[in-house]
Amino acid sequence: MTRYKRQDPELSRRRFINLAMGTTAAVGGVSLISVLGTANPVFRLTRDKMPPLKGDVLVHASNNKEGQPVKLSELNEQLVRAWPMGKGENGENVIRKGDPNNLVAIYRFPRGQIIQPTNLEATINGEVVAYSDICTHAGCTVADSDTRAGAMKCPCHSGEYDPKRAAVVVGGPPPRGLAQLPIALQGDNLVVTDFFLQMPYPYTSEGEWESFKQEVEEQLA
Amino acid sequence: MNQWLDERLHLSRLNDKFLRKAFPVHHSFFLGEITLFSLIILILTGILLALSYEPSNSLVVNSFDPGTTDAPNLIPAAYHSALKINAMPFGDMLRRIHHWTANIMIAASVIHMMRIYFTGAFKKPREINWWIGMLLLIFAALTAVTGYVLPYDNYAYNTLKVIYGIAASVPWVGEWVAQAAFAGKFPGDGVIPRVYGYHIMLLPGILLALTGAHMLIMIKQKHTQPQYAKRIAYKKIVGVPLMTQQTPIMLLLTFAFAGIIVLFSAFIPVHPVEYFGPPTTTPINNIKPDWYLLWVFGVLAIIPSFELRIFGGLIGSEFVGAILVPTLALLAMFAVPMLDRSKENLYYAENPTNYPVRLGAGVAFMMLLVVWSVAGYKPELISAGILTTANSNTVLWIASFLVPALSYFAVQLIVRGIRSLRESDARDRAAFQAADD
């Protein structure tokens, strides 16, 4: 054993290389994190991405009639898909289809068929009812059932809803019913009177949905 | 010229090390090769497709049907370029070849893994290659799924929405993960460039690297020897060398295989983008993933609805069905080599009937996936009147337990039958031998 430990005043080559490699790894790691940060772009809440708002007119979403206001006479027990159309910042019409989850399903049933727990005050005469058309399970567009008239079925994982009873889940994996959209008749147009009554897809907690509503209101104010 | 090259590249060493590698002579050993050829065809056709594909979901005027100046017919640029590729000479064919080969690659790799599993070729020392193979399978499926999204037709759009939803269903971090993976909230302005990057750069790179490792390890460890090798020359490598005997066989196989794919592509259309149309709000009826992901789809269809909150994180049926159950199934497959405790190196492919438990478990596992894949057809089963909305989940869940259990015991019975036949053969032979003497 040596009695004296060799004191090397200079940086040894090995130490220098280790230091350099460590620094490179650290800088590289940090820059990688910043790259990952940019992977997730900032969300800008533009008017076309806002949810259906009070005063929005419901317009057809189907390809050939897109943008035309939905008329009461066009509605029946077959699902009619609609977008909410609101005003842009300069007062022009904006169809809120920037967020595909804004899609709305409208049904018209003979009076008396729409029953609780549907909010009847949010329907038109207890005849016309509107729901979010996005399945609460995996976010697919819900369609008419192919086996039962007046029922809804999601083509993706066969979630089923009953549009006469607040679109509650009657089959399949969806965790909750479709959110009801309160509507009223103004002239010939179907007009939204408030936010969705329940949280729509993709929200999973009331808190998230409430804070999103607040964000929308703040931006509009 | 040989000498000139040899002096520079030491070809003779390469020849001794790699080109003389002995390939066992048995048709089941071609499955891995078919997977490899598929990957090569996929990369070649993929490069050709990438030359004409426009990775953008910005809206452009459809040049085939421009509409009017007041109301131009706007479609995503990616979808437009898919239409243009279809309009090119052999363009549609190119897309079909790419698509068919992808299906065949996964099929070949699945059958390849079945061969490995049932003959015990995953045993020591080949555990690492089983795990690399598993990773290859997973990344191949991911590559296929991202490829689905690229034409950005209505089918791709709906698929992407579900994939986004599945990613977002991870408790606590899901929303962030989904947005980071798909460039913002669905459908994000940059989603197609992002998925394009995955499909043509990241995932093929991973696949190529893993394939390289898979094959280097295979060359280092040698193939498991087929049973006949044991009789011919015990503990010796039996087979034909890569150069020059195996190479013509491989080439023949490649051409035959490519020919079959071209025939398939010529007569069986896959993913007709014109039929699905550009992304719309109209859902596609009975939309389904490809056959190799149908079991996940089936689990999602039959899982009952529930929501569980743990520390603010939401665990729902979507997460359990689309992420948890597949992860468990894959983990079970990863664990396969660890269930074998033998310390000896395995030289010879085992006869599956000598390992009835392993054989039965494998068959039961596959039957479970088959039952779940059938569950993927739940809407059709209900529409056809075979099941009802009320009883479909119950029936399919009972089948999920019953069918694998029954097939396990059926395998045991069949194996017993085969063994008793074999034993009676041996007795007969012994008797005749005695008579001959």
XYZ file of C-alpha atoms in Angstrom:
658
model
C 0.000 0.000 0.000
C 1.239 3.418 -0.816
C 1.482 5.815 2.040
C 0.928 8.856 0.013
C -2.072 9.473 -2.127
C -0.997 10.964 -5.397
C -2.262 14.499 -5.683
C -2.842 15.432 -9.278
C -3.410 19.146 -9.586
C -4.548 18.853 -13.179
C -7.767 17.435 -14.487
C -7.097 13.912 -15.686
C -8.177 12.950 -19.164
C -10.641 10.384 -17.888
C -12.217 12.899 -15.514
C -12.489 15.476 -18.263
C -14.226 13.074 -20.619
C -16.605 11.944 -17.881
C -17.457 15.545 -17.066
C -17.986 16.405 -20.696
C -20.208 13.394 -21.247
C -22.211 14.169 -18.120
C -22.751 17.758 -19.238
C -23.798 16.639 -22.703
C -26.249 14.130 -21.258
C -27.730 16.763 -18.937
C -28.112 19.362 -21.680
C -29.471 16.742 -24.052
C -31.956 15.541 -21.448
C -33.234 19.032 -20.773
C -33.585 19.798 -24.467
C -35.432 16.501 -24.964
C -37.900 17.522 -22.266
C -38.439 20.851 -24.015
C -39.084 18.976 -27.273
C -41.628 16.819 -25.469
C -43.202 20.016 -24.167
C -43.768 21.266 -27.699
C -45.253 17.901 -28.648
C -48.413 18.983 -26.909
C -49.474 22.247 -28.547
C -51.245 24.987 -26.610
C -55.002 24.787 -26.865
C -56.629 27.993 -28.109
C -60.303 28.212 -27.388
C -61.603 29.758 -30.591
C -65.289 30.424 -31.228
C -65.629 27.453 -33.540
C -64.425 25.177 -30.735
C -66.781 26.497 -28.076
C -69.587 24.204 -26.954
C -73.227 24.942 -27.881
C -74.018 28.281 -26.228
C -77.120 30.210 -25.346
C -78.481 31.788 -28.525
C -76.826 29.371 -30.955
C -78.988 28.235 -33.857
C -78.957 24.514 -34.623
C -78.008 23.911 -38.249
C -77.824 20.682 -40.239
C -74.561 18.757 -39.998
C -75.171 16.328 -42.853
C -73.001 16.926 -45.889
C -75.590 18.077 -48.397
C -77.468 20.397 -46.055
C -74.655 21.633 -43.845
C -75.258 25.094 -42.481
C -79.000 25.235 -43.174
C -81.042 25.838 -40.019
C -82.941 22.786 -38.796
C -86.710 23.213 -39.226
C -89.285 21.755 -36.909
C -91.035 20.122 -39.864
C -87.889 18.172 -40.757
C -87.770 16.399 -37.422
C -89.191 12.991 -36.566
C -88.221 9.790 -34.801
C -85.164 9.552 -37.046
C -82.072 11.206 -35.661
C -81.146 14.569 -37.200
C -77.549 15.688 -36.650
C -76.876 19.344 -36.092
C -74.070 21.761 -35.325
C -74.574 24.791 -33.125
C -74.093 27.975 -35.135
C -73.148 31.068 -33.194
C -71.612 34.445 -33.840
C -67.932 35.068 -34.450
C -65.976 37.980 -33.051
C -67.088 40.229 -35.911
C -70.696 39.133 -35.756
C -70.425 36.685 -38.648
C -71.972 33.239 -38.433
C -69.648 30.560 -37.100
C -70.546 26.896 -37.185
C -68.988 25.433 -34.073
C -67.582 22.316 -35.705
C -63.974 22.982 -34.693
C -64.626 20.531 -31.909
C -66.324 17.430 -33.313
C -67.722 16.731 -29.854
C -70.170 19.616 -30.380
C -72.350 17.433 -32.566
C -75.996 17.441 -31.476
C -78.690 14.796 -32.050
C -82.298 16.020 -32.410
C -85.407 13.851 -32.170
C -89.087 14.622 -32.369
C -91.511 12.220 -30.723
C -95.302 12.463 -30.325
C -96.203 14.429 -27.218
C -96.167 12.350 -24.063
C -93.569 9.869 -25.252
C -90.632 11.849 -23.888
C -90.685 11.152 -20.179
C -88.672 11.677 -17.013
C -85.784 11.861 -16.237
C -85.624 13.993 -19.388
C -85.767 17.677 -18.473
C -89.051 18.471 -20.192
C -88.625 22.213 -19.739
C -85.522 22.018 -21.892
C -87.457 20.424 -24.753
C -89.772 22.091 -27.239
C -93.371 21.347 -26.150
C -92.244 18.021 -24.777
C -91.862 16.894 -28.385
C -88.433 17.922 -29.610
C -85.371 16.954 -27.628
C -81.663 17.486 -28.276
C -78.681 15.564 -26.927
C -74.954 15.485 -27.384
C -74.462 12.972 -30.217
C -71.100 11.767 -28.907
C -71.018 8.406 -27.161
C -69.726 8.790 -23.604
C -67.715 5.596 -24.006
C -65.099 6.181 -26.710
C -66.367 9.309 -28.413
C -67.960 7.898 -31.558
C -70.970 9.514 -33.203
C -74.149 7.805 -32.029
C -76.675 6.703 -34.653
C -80.234 5.404 -34.793
C -80.591 1.825 -33.633
C -80.854 -0.616 -36.523
C -83.130 -2.946 -34.613
C -85.467 -0.729 -32.605
C -87.153 2.405 -33.875
C -86.737 5.417 -31.630
C -83.625 4.062 -29.928
C -79.989 5.084 -30.294
C -77.002 2.815 -30.810
C -73.329 3.627 -31.072
C -71.759 1.797 -34.021
C -68.379 1.480 -32.313
C -68.896 -0.679 -29.235
C -72.684 -0.983 -29.344
C -73.568 1.378 -26.530
C -77.338 1.952 -26.504
C -79.308 4.950 -25.311
C -82.990 5.744 -24.925
C -83.657 9.218 -26.357
C -87.145 9.261 -24.852
C -85.744 8.960 -21.330
C -82.935 11.514 -21.087
C -80.758 9.285 -23.329
C -79.933 7.020 -20.415
C -77.726 3.999 -21.145
C -79.845 0.916 -21.890
C -77.067 -1.332 -23.157
C -73.374 -1.621 -23.769
C -70.355 -0.104 -22.118
C -71.030 3.686 -21.927
C -70.559 4.972 -18.379
C -73.303 7.595 -18.499
C -76.136 8.890 -20.625
C -75.854 11.536 -23.307
C -75.974 15.127 -22.107
C -79.222 16.934 -22.852
C -79.050 20.267 -24.626
C -81.783 22.730 -23.640
C -83.489 24.173 -26.719
C -86.390 26.454 -27.561
C -88.200 27.541 -30.691
C -87.483 31.091 -31.886
C -89.360 31.848 -35.059
C -88.546 28.921 -37.295
C -85.224 28.155 -35.717
C -84.226 25.776 -32.968
C -82.169 27.821 -30.553
C -79.936 26.678 -27.726
C -80.977 28.178 -24.389
C -78.057 27.134 -22.195
C -75.033 24.863 -21.870
C -75.485 21.088 -21.916
C -77.386 20.196 -18.747
C -74.914 17.446 -17.870
C -71.261 17.110 -18.728
C -70.857 15.874 -22.317
C -68.051 13.718 -23.735
C -65.038 14.022 -23.249
C -65.440 15.402 -19.731
C -65.213 12.864 -16.956
C -65.787 15.035 -13.920
C -68.253 17.836 -13.198
C -65.345 19.969 -12.011
C -63.606 19.877 -15.409
C -66.847 20.662 -17.221
C -67.673 23.554 -14.853
C -64.237 25.112 -15.247
C -64.479 24.765 -19.035
C -67.867 26.504 -19.005
C -66.334 29.245 -16.902
C -63.457 29.635 -19.339
C -65.908 29.994 -22.219
C -67.974 32.562 -20.349
C -64.911 34.570 -19.374
C -63.729 34.712 -22.935
C -67.124 35.817 -24.216
C -67.574 38.473 -21.523
C -13.228 -9.384 -58.480
C -13.861 -11.759 -55.601
C -10.283 -11.433 -54.510
C -10.350 -7.658 -54.872
C -13.429 -7.452 -52.638
C -12.120 -10.050 -50.241
C -8.907 -8.136 -49.649
C -10.929 -5.077 -48.676
C -14.058 -6.447 -47.040
C -12.851 -9.836 -45.781
C -15.686 -11.560 -47.545
C -14.377 -14.970 -46.676
C -14.847 -14.192 -42.998
C -18.384 -13.003 -43.663
C -18.904 -16.186 -45.618
C -17.732 -18.355 -42.734
C -19.661 -16.411 -40.114
C -22.958 -15.617 -41.772
C -23.350 -16.868 -45.306
C -22.705 -20.454 -44.265
C -25.408 -20.305 -41.631
C -27.314 -23.580 -41.719
C -31.072 -23.384 -42.188
C -33.162 -26.304 -40.980
C -35.133 -27.941 -43.745
C -38.739 -27.752 -42.596
C -41.610 -25.702 -43.966
C -42.568 -24.268 -40.567
C -39.248 -22.437 -40.496
C -40.373 -20.281 -43.417
C -42.892 -18.364 -41.323
C -40.314 -15.983 -39.912
C -38.903 -15.487 -43.399
C -42.330 -14.594 -44.749
C -42.631 -11.997 -41.981
C -39.265 -10.565 -42.982
C -40.133 -10.459 -46.694
C -43.397 -8.726 -45.810
C -41.458 -6.058 -43.960
C -39.255 -5.523 -47.007
C -42.253 -5.297 -49.362
C -43.919 -2.909 -46.897
C -40.900 -0.632 -46.801
C -40.532 -0.607 -50.600
C -44.228 0.076 -51.292
C -44.304 2.489 -48.365
C -41.490 4.551 -49.885
C -43.359 4.675 -53.208
C -46.566 5.710 -51.463
C -44.766 8.356 -49.405
C -43.565 9.986 -52.641
C -47.146 10.868 -53.560
C -48.731 11.267 -50.147
C -49.358 14.664 -48.615
C -49.159 14.501 -44.832
C -51.536 17.273 -43.876
C -55.072 17.515 -42.609
C -55.550 21.106 -43.789
C -58.520 21.460 -46.080
C -57.915 21.770 -49.821
C -60.256 21.932 -52.793
C -61.052 18.483 -54.135
C -59.615 18.601 -57.650
C -61.805 15.671 -58.735
C -65.004 17.419 -57.636
C -64.197 21.085 -56.986
C -67.725 22.270 -56.261
C -68.412 25.928 -56.984
C -66.394 29.016 -56.170
C -69.045 30.015 -53.621
C -69.114 26.608 -52.037
C -65.843 24.835 -52.826
C -65.693 21.161 -52.008
C -63.051 21.099 -49.290
C -61.452 17.867 -48.140
C -58.347 17.155 -46.047
C -55.126 17.263 -48.089
C -54.162 13.766 -46.902
C -57.459 12.345 -48.152
C -57.070 14.270 -51.397
C -53.627 12.798 -51.940
C -55.017 9.305 -51.257
C -57.572 9.915 -54.014
C -54.757 11.093 -56.272
C -52.713 7.981 -55.506
C -55.733 5.873 -56.445
C -55.959 7.766 -59.729
C -52.309 7.098 -60.584
C -51.454 4.155 -62.830
C -51.246 1.202 -60.431
C -51.759 3.631 -57.543
C -54.700 1.797 -56.051
C -52.808 -1.448 -56.567
C -49.839 -0.023 -54.668
C -52.058 0.904 -51.738
C -53.667 -2.515 -51.765
C -50.310 -4.317 -51.887
C -49.114 -2.231 -48.939
C -52.287 -2.962 -47.012
C -52.465 -6.670 -47.815
C -48.803 -7.160 -46.974
C -49.348 -5.500 -43.614
C -52.121 -7.956 -42.825
C -50.048 -10.889 -43.995
C -47.013 -9.732 -42.024
C -48.988 -9.762 -38.787
C -50.588 -13.091 -39.690
C -47.223 -14.634 -40.522
C -45.655 -13.322 -37.333
C -48.545 -14.669 -35.253
C -48.239 -18.122 -36.829
C -44.445 -17.871 -36.462
C -44.916 -17.233 -32.741
C -47.331 -20.142 -32.508
C -44.679 -22.394 -34.051
C -42.108 -21.116 -31.547
C -44.483 -21.574 -28.631
C -45.794 -25.018 -29.438
C -42.351 -26.485 -30.176
C -40.815 -24.926 -27.072
C -38.320 -22.895 -29.102
C -38.710 -19.984 -26.666
C -36.814 -21.960 -24.000
C -33.290 -21.239 -22.812
C -31.194 -19.793 -24.465
C -33.786 -18.120 -26.737
C -35.826 -16.170 -24.173
C -34.431 -12.807 -25.292
C -35.496 -13.447 -28.859
C -39.005 -14.336 -27.701
C -39.185 -10.974 -25.926
C -37.817 -9.119 -28.947
C -40.378 -10.988 -31.031
C -43.133 -9.800 -28.696
C -41.916 -6.215 -29.076
C -41.885 -6.703 -32.849
C -45.478 -7.901 -32.734
C -46.585 -4.936 -30.618
C -44.764 -2.365 -32.750
C -45.995 -4.016 -35.949
C -49.571 -3.630 -34.705
C -48.907 0.009 -33.751
C -47.420 0.656 -37.194
C -50.484 -0.891 -38.805
C -52.836 1.221 -36.703
C -51.021 4.452 -37.511
C -51.089 3.442 -41.169
C -54.858 3.199 -40.978
C -55.104 6.824 -40.016
C -53.077 8.231 -42.903
C -55.649 8.172 -45.749
C -57.747 10.358 -43.415
C -61.056 9.215 -44.840
C -64.137 8.840 -42.697
C -62.971 5.436 -41.494
C -59.568 6.781 -40.481
C -61.197 9.753 -38.779
C -63.501 7.569 -36.691
C -60.681 5.167 -35.877
C -58.438 8.011 -34.805
C -61.167 9.416 -32.573
C -61.470 6.080 -30.782
C -57.675 5.738 -30.485
C -57.526 9.247 -29.061
C -60.331 8.369 -26.642
C -58.497 5.221 -25.547
C -55.265 7.150 -24.944
C -57.216 9.783 -23.018
C -58.842 7.112 -20.848
C -55.604 6.397 -18.967
C -56.207 7.567 -15.409
C -54.517 10.811 -14.260
C -52.332 11.454 -17.294
C -54.600 10.332 -20.142
C -55.657 13.691 -21.508
C -52.068 14.952 -21.553
C -50.801 11.730 -23.161
C -53.483 11.831 -25.860
C -52.798 15.471 -26.669
C -49.039 14.991 -26.740
C -49.355 11.898 -28.922
C -51.837 13.397 -31.389
C -50.790 17.047 -31.476
C -53.487 18.629 -29.368
C -57.164 18.099 -28.742
C -58.822 15.848 -31.291
C -58.731 16.303 -34.251
C -55.803 18.740 -33.861
C -54.426 20.751 -36.784
C -51.213 18.749 -36.771
C -52.538 15.272 -36.198
C -51.747 13.871 -39.665
C -48.141 15.180 -39.776
C -47.702 13.693 -36.300
C -49.075 10.258 -37.189
C -47.149 10.362 -40.488
C -43.931 10.849 -38.515
C -44.783 7.824 -36.406
C -45.758 5.672 -39.361
C -42.888 6.364 -41.740
C -39.995 7.233 -39.416
C -40.297 6.270 -35.782
C -42.089 2.927 -35.973
C -40.330 1.502 -39.074
C -37.025 2.520 -37.463
C -37.941 0.596 -34.330
C -39.122 -2.359 -36.409
C -35.905 -2.458 -38.423
C -33.707 -2.192 -35.345
C -35.623 -4.928 -33.551
C -35.617 -7.112 -36.668
C -31.836 -6.698 -36.926
C -31.391 -7.688 -33.293
C -33.838 -10.580 -33.695
C -31.895 -12.007 -36.624
C -28.410 -11.428 -35.221
C -29.372 -13.265 -32.061
C -30.946 -16.027 -34.160
C -27.735 -16.395 -36.171
C -25.651 -16.400 -32.994
C -27.844 -18.927 -31.183
C -28.722 -21.005 -34.265
C -32.183 -22.293 -35.093
C -33.711 -24.958 -32.917
C -33.092 -28.174 -34.777
C -36.046 -30.152 -36.089
C -36.536 -33.640 -34.599
C -35.127 -35.456 -37.619
C -31.754 -33.767 -36.999
C -31.518 -35.681 -33.732
C -31.698 -38.993 -35.602
C -29.375 -37.960 -38.427
C -26.577 -36.410 -36.407
C -27.057 -35.960 -32.687
C -25.929 -32.561 -31.332
C -24.781 -31.440 -34.763
C -26.231 -28.619 -36.809
C -28.196 -30.076 -39.669
C -29.484 -27.949 -42.511
C -28.643 -26.207 -45.731
C -26.281 -23.213 -45.819
C -27.653 -19.749 -46.561
C -25.245 -19.443 -49.504
C -25.971 -21.079 -51.898
C -28.653 -23.600 -51.008
C -31.090 -21.629 -48.848
C -30.882 -18.479 -50.973
C -32.663 -19.892 -54.043
C -35.332 -21.384 -51.773
C -35.749 -17.969 -50.167
C -35.931 -16.236 -53.536
C -38.481 -18.743 -54.747
C -40.510 -18.170 -51.615
C -40.225 -14.391 -52.000
C -41.468 -14.458 -55.568
C -44.262 -16.910 -54.857
C -45.278 -14.866 -51.856
C -45.091 -11.549 -53.706
C -47.132 -13.128 -56.492
C -49.826 -14.208 -54.062
C -49.965 -10.726 -52.557
C -50.263 -9.129 -55.986
C -53.056 -11.554 -56.868
C -54.846 -10.745 -53.631
C -54.411 -7.038 -54.249
C -55.669 -7.326 -57.809
C -58.915 -9.032 -56.893
C -59.702 -8.189 -53.282
C -59.936 -4.479 -52.533
C -58.895 -3.286 -49.097
C -59.725 0.046 -47.554
C -61.511 1.735 -50.484
C -61.097 5.387 -49.536
C -63.697 6.560 -52.062
C -66.286 4.355 -50.405
C -65.650 5.776 -46.935
C -65.474 9.354 -48.167
C -63.893 12.328 -46.411
C -64.330 12.755 -42.638
C -67.949 13.496 -41.781
C -70.238 13.507 -38.803
C -72.032 10.440 -40.150
C -70.787 7.386 -38.302
C -69.801 4.309 -40.287
C -72.049 1.438 -39.469
C -70.330 -1.521 -37.875
C -66.876 0.013 -38.015
C -64.291 -2.531 -36.873
C -60.545 -2.737 -36.453
C -58.502 -5.302 -38.359
C -58.698 -8.927 -37.317
C -55.622 -8.772 -35.058
C -57.172 -6.080 -32.875
C -60.714 -7.406 -33.055
C -60.338 -9.128 -29.679
C -59.637 -5.777 -27.979
C -62.696 -4.398 -29.740
C -64.705 -7.388 -28.500
C -63.619 -6.848 -24.909
C -64.705 -3.210 -25.199
C -68.087 -4.308 -26.534
C -68.866 -6.777 -23.751
C -67.296 -5.052 -20.756
C -69.998 -3.707 -18.462
C -70.118 -0.012 -17.806
C -68.462 1.160 -14.621
C -66.460 4.059 -13.261
C -64.057 3.986 -10.375
C -62.353 7.020 -8.897
C -59.014 6.562 -7.170
C -57.196 9.692 -5.968
C -58.937 11.779 -8.594
C -58.036 9.400 -11.409
C -60.874 7.846 -13.348
C -60.718 4.152 -14.145
C -63.462 3.326 -16.604
C -64.509 0.457 -18.823
C -62.668 1.983 -21.776
C -59.319 1.954 -19.947
C -59.831 -1.551 -18.612
C -61.071 -2.955 -21.926
C -58.657 -1.250 -24.292
C -55.513 -0.916 -22.199
C -55.573 -3.068 -19.061
C -56.891 -6.339 -20.547
C -54.592 -6.224 -23.625
C -51.632 -5.367 -21.377
C -52.374 -8.383 -19.199
C -52.699 -10.621 -22.262
C -49.378 -9.337 -23.619
C -47.709 -9.731 -20.219
C -48.871 -13.333 -20.135
C -47.210 -13.833 -23.520
C -44.048 -12.065 -22.333
C -43.947 -14.375 -19.308
C -43.986 -17.563 -21.396
C -40.193 -18.222 -21.274
C -40.122 -17.592 -17.530
C -42.543 -20.443 -16.904
C -39.922 -22.877 -18.101
C -37.393 -23.737 -15.387
C -35.036 -26.015 -17.294
C -31.354 -25.116 -16.962
C -30.344 -27.007 -20.085
C -30.062 -25.347 -23.463
C -32.706 -26.486 -25.893
C -31.392 -27.930 -29.162
C -34.339 -29.737 -30.679
C -37.830 -28.538 -31.416
C -40.178 -30.414 -29.129
C -43.144 -32.439 -30.203
C -46.177 -30.483 -28.923
C -47.996 -33.668 -27.916
C -45.223 -34.421 -25.437
C -46.151 -31.219 -23.583
C -49.923 -31.428 -23.266
C -50.232 -28.713 -20.598
C -48.331 -26.164 -22.695
C -50.251 -27.192 -25.800
C -53.589 -26.974 -23.988
C -52.777 -23.607 -22.403
C -51.749 -22.168 -25.779
C -54.875 -23.437 -27.485
C -57.040 -22.139 -24.622
C -55.394 -18.711 -24.846
C -55.997 -18.556 -28.581
C -59.582 -19.689 -28.139
C -60.089 -16.882 -25.616
C -58.911 -14.382 -28.234
C -61.198 -16.039 -30.788
C -64.201 -15.749 -28.443
C -63.398 -12.085 -27.827
C -62.999 -11.542 -31.568
C -66.452 -13.070 -32.066
C -67.646 -10.666 -29.366
C -66.413 -7.924 -31.692
C -69.292 -8.987 -33.935
C -71.790 -8.405 -31.138
C -73.820 -5.795 -33.062
C -74.129 -8.191 -36.009
C -74.990 -11.101 -33.728
C -77.778 -9.008 -32.222
C -78.998 -7.754 -35.601
C -79.039 -11.299 -36.940
C -81.169 -12.409 -33.986
C -78.606 -14.924 -32.687
C -78.251 -12.985 -29.448
C -80.392 -10.286 -27.888
C -79.312 -6.996 -26.361
C -80.275 -8.370 -22.964
C -78.406 -11.678 -23.052
C -75.462 -10.904 -25.366
C -73.013 -9.852 -22.658
C -73.877 -12.763 -20.391
C -73.581 -15.315 -23.188
C -70.301 -13.896 -24.443
C -68.800 -13.717 -20.952
C -69.774 -17.303 -20.199
C -68.240 -18.313 -23.543
C -65.049 -16.413 -22.611
C -64.526 -18.830 -19.719
C -66.191 -21.948 -21.025
C -64.708 -22.191 -24.533
C -61.033 -21.912 -23.414
C -61.654 -24.393 -20.571
C -63.381 -26.878 -22.870
C -60.700 -26.546 -25.535
C -58.017 -27.168 -22.893
C -59.628 -30.449 -21.891
C -60.344 -31.370 -25.501
C -56.635 -30.953 -26.247
C -55.750 -33.229 -23.304
C -58.108 -35.894 -24.631
C -56.766 -35.659 -28.177
C -53.175 -35.803 -26.922
C -54.039 -38.904 -24.915
C -55.534 -40.465 -28.023
C -52.459 -39.655 -30.097
C -50.203 -41.065 -27.415
C -52.086 -44.330 -27.124
C -51.952 -44.687 -30.913
C -48.238 -44.041 -30.833
C -47.737 -46.571 -28.039
C -49.719 -49.234 -29.864
C -47.611 -48.526 -32.961
C -44.479 -49.014 -30.881
C -45.874 -52.281 -29.492
C -46.682 -53.525 -32.974
C -43.258 -52.627 -34.198
C -41.645 -54.398 -31.261
C -43.791 -57.452 -31.916
C -42.871 -57.525 -35.613
C -39.252 -57.020 -34.808
C -39.419 -59.986 -32.496
C -41.043 -62.010 -35.258
C -38.358 -60.966 -37.750
C -35.618 -62.152 -35.422
